[in-house]
PDB file of C-alpha atoms in Angstrom:
ATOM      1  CA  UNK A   1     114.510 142.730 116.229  1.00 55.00           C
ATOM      2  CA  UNK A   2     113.845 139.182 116.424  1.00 68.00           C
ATOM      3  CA  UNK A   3     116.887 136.686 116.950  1.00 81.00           C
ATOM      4  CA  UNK A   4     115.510 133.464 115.575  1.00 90.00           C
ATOM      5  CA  UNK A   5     117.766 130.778 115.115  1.00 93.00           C
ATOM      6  CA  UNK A   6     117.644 128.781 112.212  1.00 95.00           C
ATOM      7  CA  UNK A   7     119.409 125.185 112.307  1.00 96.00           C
ATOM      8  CA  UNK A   8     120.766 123.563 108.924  1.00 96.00           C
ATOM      9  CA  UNK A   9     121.067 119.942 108.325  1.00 96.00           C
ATOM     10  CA  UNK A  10     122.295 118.042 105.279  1.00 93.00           C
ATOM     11  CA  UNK A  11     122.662 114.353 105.948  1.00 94.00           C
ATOM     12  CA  UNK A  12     121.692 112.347 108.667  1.00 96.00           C
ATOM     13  CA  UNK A  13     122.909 108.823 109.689  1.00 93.00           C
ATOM     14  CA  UNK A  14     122.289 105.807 112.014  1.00 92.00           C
ATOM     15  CA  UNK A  15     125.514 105.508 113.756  1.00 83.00           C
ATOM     16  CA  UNK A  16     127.592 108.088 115.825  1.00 74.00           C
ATOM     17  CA  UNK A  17     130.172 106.960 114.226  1.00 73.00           C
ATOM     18  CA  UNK A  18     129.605 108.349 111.120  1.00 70.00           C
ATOM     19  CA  UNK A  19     128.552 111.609 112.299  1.00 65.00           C
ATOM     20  CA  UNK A  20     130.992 114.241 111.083  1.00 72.00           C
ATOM     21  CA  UNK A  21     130.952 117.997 109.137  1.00 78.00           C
ATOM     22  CA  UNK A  22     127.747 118.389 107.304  1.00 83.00           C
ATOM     23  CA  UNK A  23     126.445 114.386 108.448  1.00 90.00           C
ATOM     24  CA  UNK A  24     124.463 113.883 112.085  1.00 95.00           C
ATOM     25  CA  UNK A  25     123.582 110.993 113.760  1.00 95.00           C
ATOM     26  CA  UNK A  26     120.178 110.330 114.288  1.00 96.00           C
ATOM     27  CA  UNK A  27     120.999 109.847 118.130  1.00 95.00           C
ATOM     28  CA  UNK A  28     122.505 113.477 117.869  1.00 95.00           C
ATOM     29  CA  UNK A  29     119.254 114.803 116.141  1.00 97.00           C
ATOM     30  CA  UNK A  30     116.819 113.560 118.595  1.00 97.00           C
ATOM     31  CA  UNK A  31     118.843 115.101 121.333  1.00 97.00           C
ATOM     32  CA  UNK A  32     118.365 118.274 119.589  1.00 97.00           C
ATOM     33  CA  UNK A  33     114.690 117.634 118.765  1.00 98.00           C
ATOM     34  CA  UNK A  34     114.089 116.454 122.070  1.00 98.00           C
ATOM     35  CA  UNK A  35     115.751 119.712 123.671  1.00 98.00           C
ATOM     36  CA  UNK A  36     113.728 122.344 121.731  1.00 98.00           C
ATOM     37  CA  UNK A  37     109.890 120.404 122.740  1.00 98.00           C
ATOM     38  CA  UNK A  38     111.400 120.325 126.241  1.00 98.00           C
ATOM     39  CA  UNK A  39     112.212 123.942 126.096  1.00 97.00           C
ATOM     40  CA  UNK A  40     109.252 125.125 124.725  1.00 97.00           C
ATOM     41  CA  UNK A  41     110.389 126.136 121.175  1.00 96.00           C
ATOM     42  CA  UNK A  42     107.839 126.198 118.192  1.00 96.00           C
ATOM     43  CA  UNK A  43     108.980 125.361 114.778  1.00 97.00           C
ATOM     44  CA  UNK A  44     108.171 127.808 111.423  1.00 95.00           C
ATOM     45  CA  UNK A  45     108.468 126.798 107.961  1.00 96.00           C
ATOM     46  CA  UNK A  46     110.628 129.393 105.971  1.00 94.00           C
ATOM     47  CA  UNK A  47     107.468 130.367 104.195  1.00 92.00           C
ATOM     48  CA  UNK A  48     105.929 131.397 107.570  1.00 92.00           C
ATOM     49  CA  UNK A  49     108.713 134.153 108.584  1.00 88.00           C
ATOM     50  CA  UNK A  50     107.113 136.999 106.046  1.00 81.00           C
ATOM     51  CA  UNK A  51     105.050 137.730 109.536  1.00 74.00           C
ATOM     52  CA  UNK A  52     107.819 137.793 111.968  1.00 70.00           C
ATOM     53  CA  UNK A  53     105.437 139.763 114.682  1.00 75.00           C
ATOM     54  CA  UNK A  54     103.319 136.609 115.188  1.00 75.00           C
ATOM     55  CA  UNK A  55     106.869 134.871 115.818  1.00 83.00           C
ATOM     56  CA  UNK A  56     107.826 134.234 119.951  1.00 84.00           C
ATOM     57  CA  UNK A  57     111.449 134.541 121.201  1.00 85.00           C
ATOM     58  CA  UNK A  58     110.998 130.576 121.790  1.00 92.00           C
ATOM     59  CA  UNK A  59     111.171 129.898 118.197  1.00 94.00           C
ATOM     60  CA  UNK A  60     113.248 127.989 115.827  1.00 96.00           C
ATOM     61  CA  UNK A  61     113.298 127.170 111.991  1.00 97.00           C
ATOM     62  CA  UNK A  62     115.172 123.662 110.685  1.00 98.00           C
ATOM     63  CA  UNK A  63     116.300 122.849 107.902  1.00 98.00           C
ATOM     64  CA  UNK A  64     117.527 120.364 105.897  1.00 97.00           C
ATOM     65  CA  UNK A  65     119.277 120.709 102.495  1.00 95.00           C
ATOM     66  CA  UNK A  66     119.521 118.183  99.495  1.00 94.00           C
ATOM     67  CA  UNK A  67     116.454 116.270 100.120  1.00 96.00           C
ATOM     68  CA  UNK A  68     118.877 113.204 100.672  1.00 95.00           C
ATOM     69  CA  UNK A  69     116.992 109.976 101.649  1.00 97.00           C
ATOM     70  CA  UNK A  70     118.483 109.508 104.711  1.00 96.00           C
ATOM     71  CA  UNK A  71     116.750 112.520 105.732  1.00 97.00           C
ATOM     72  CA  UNK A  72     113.713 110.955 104.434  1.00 97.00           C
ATOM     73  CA  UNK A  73     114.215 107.251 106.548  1.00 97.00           C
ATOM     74  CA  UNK A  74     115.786 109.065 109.592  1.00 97.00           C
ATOM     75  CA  UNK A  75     114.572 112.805 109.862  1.00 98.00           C
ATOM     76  CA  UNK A  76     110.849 112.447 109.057  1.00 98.00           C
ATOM     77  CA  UNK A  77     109.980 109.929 111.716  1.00 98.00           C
ATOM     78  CA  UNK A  78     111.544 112.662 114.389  1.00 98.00           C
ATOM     79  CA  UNK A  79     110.223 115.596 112.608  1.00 98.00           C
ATOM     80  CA  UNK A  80     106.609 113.750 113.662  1.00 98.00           C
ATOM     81  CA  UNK A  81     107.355 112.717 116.968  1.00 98.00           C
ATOM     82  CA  UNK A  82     108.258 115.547 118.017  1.00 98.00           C
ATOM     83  CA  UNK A  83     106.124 117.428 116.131  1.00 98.00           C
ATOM     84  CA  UNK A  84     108.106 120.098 114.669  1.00 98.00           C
ATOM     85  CA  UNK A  85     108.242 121.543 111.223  1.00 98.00           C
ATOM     86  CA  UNK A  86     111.083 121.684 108.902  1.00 98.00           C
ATOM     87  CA  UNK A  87     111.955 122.973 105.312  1.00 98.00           C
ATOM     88  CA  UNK A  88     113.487 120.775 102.640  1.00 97.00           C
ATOM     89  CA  UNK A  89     115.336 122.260  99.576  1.00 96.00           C
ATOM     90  CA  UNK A  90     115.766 120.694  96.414  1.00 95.00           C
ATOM     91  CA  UNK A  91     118.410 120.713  94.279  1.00 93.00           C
ATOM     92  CA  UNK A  92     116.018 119.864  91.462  1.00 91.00           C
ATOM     93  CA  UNK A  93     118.688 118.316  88.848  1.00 90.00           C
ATOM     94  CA  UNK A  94     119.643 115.656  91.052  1.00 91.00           C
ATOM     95  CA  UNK A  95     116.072 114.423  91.934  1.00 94.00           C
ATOM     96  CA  UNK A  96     116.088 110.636  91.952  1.00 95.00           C
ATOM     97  CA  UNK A  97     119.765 110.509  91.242  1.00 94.00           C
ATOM     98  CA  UNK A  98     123.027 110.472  93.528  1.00 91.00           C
ATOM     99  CA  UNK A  99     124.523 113.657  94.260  1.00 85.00           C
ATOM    100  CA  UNK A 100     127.587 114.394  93.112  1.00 80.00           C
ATOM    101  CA  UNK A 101     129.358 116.698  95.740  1.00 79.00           C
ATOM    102  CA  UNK A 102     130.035 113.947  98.178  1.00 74.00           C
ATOM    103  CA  UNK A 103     131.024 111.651  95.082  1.00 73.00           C
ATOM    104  CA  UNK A 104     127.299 109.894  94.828  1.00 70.00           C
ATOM    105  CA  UNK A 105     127.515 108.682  98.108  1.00 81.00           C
ATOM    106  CA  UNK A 106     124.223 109.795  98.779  1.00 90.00           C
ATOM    107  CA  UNK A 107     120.928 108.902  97.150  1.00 95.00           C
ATOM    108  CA  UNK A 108     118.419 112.254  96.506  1.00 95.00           C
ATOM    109  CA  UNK A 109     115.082 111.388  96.765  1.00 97.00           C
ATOM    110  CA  UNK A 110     112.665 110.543  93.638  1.00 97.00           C
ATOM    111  CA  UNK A 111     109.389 112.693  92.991  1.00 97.00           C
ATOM    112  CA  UNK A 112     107.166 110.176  94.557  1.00 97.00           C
ATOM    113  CA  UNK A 113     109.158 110.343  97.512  1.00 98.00           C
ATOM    114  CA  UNK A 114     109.181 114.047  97.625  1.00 97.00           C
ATOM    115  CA  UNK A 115     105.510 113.916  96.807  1.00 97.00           C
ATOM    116  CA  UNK A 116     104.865 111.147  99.985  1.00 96.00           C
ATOM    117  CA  UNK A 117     106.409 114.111 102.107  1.00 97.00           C
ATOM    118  CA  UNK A 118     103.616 115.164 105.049  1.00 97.00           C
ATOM    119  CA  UNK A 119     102.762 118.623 104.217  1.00 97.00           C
ATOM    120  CA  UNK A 120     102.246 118.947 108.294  1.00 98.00           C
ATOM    121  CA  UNK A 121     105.552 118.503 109.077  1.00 98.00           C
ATOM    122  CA  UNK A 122     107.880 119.161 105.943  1.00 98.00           C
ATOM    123  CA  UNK A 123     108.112 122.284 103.363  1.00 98.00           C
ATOM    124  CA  UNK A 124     109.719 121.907 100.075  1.00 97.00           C
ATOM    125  CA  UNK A 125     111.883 125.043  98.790  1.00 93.00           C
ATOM    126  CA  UNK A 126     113.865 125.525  96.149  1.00 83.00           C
ATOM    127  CA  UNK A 127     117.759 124.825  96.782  1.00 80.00           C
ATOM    128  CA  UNK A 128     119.126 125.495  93.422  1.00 72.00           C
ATOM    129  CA  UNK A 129     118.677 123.373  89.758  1.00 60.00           C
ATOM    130  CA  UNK A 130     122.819 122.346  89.725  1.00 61.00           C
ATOM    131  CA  UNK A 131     123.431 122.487  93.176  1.00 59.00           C
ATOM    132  CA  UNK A 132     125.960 125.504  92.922  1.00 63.00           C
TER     133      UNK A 132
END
């Protein structure tokens, strides 16, 4: 059996200071980032684990949820650096509006934006339609 761990985000942010529960700093992400390419880890897309056997004890899966557009100005530049692979889910009633479970604080992204995703680096899955 394969232990592979999979790491959720939601929201990420410029400042350490706003970096609490479901939100991480940017600073805190690249540490993370930065700590799996220096130990060797390789990244899967959820749609790549239906052939776990191909799948090394030095791998990881990330993920982010929401499709927030933080995620898209903070997480996608480190996602390419880095070179590692990630899966976004979409709550699809919400694209190109404000969510409203952290009281439309948070801006989802619009279609083009989801479309201007690099297929290299970013998978799209389905989160849910309401977000429930």
């Amino acid at each position: 059996m394969l232990n592979l761990p999979i790491l959720m985000y939601h929201n990420v942010t410029s400042s350490d200071d706003e970096s609490s529960d479901l939100t991480i700093s940017i600073q805190k992400l690249e540490a993370q980032l930065h700590f799996l390419v220096n130990h060797n880890y390789t990244s899967y897309f959820v749609s790549e684990l239906e052939n776990t056997n191909s799948i090394s004890d030095k791998s990881v899966v990330l993920t982010f949820d929401d499709v927030t557009q933080n995620q898209l100005e903070f997480a996608l530049p480190l996602l390419k650096k880095y070179n590692i692979k990630a899966t976004f889910f979409i709550p699809f009633s919400y694209v190109g509006k404000s969510d409203l479970w952290n009281d439309g604080a948070e801006k989802i992204m619009t279609i083009e934006q989801l479309k201007s995703l690099d297929p290299e680096f970013v998978e799209l899955g389905h989160h849910s339609y309401f977000h429930r």
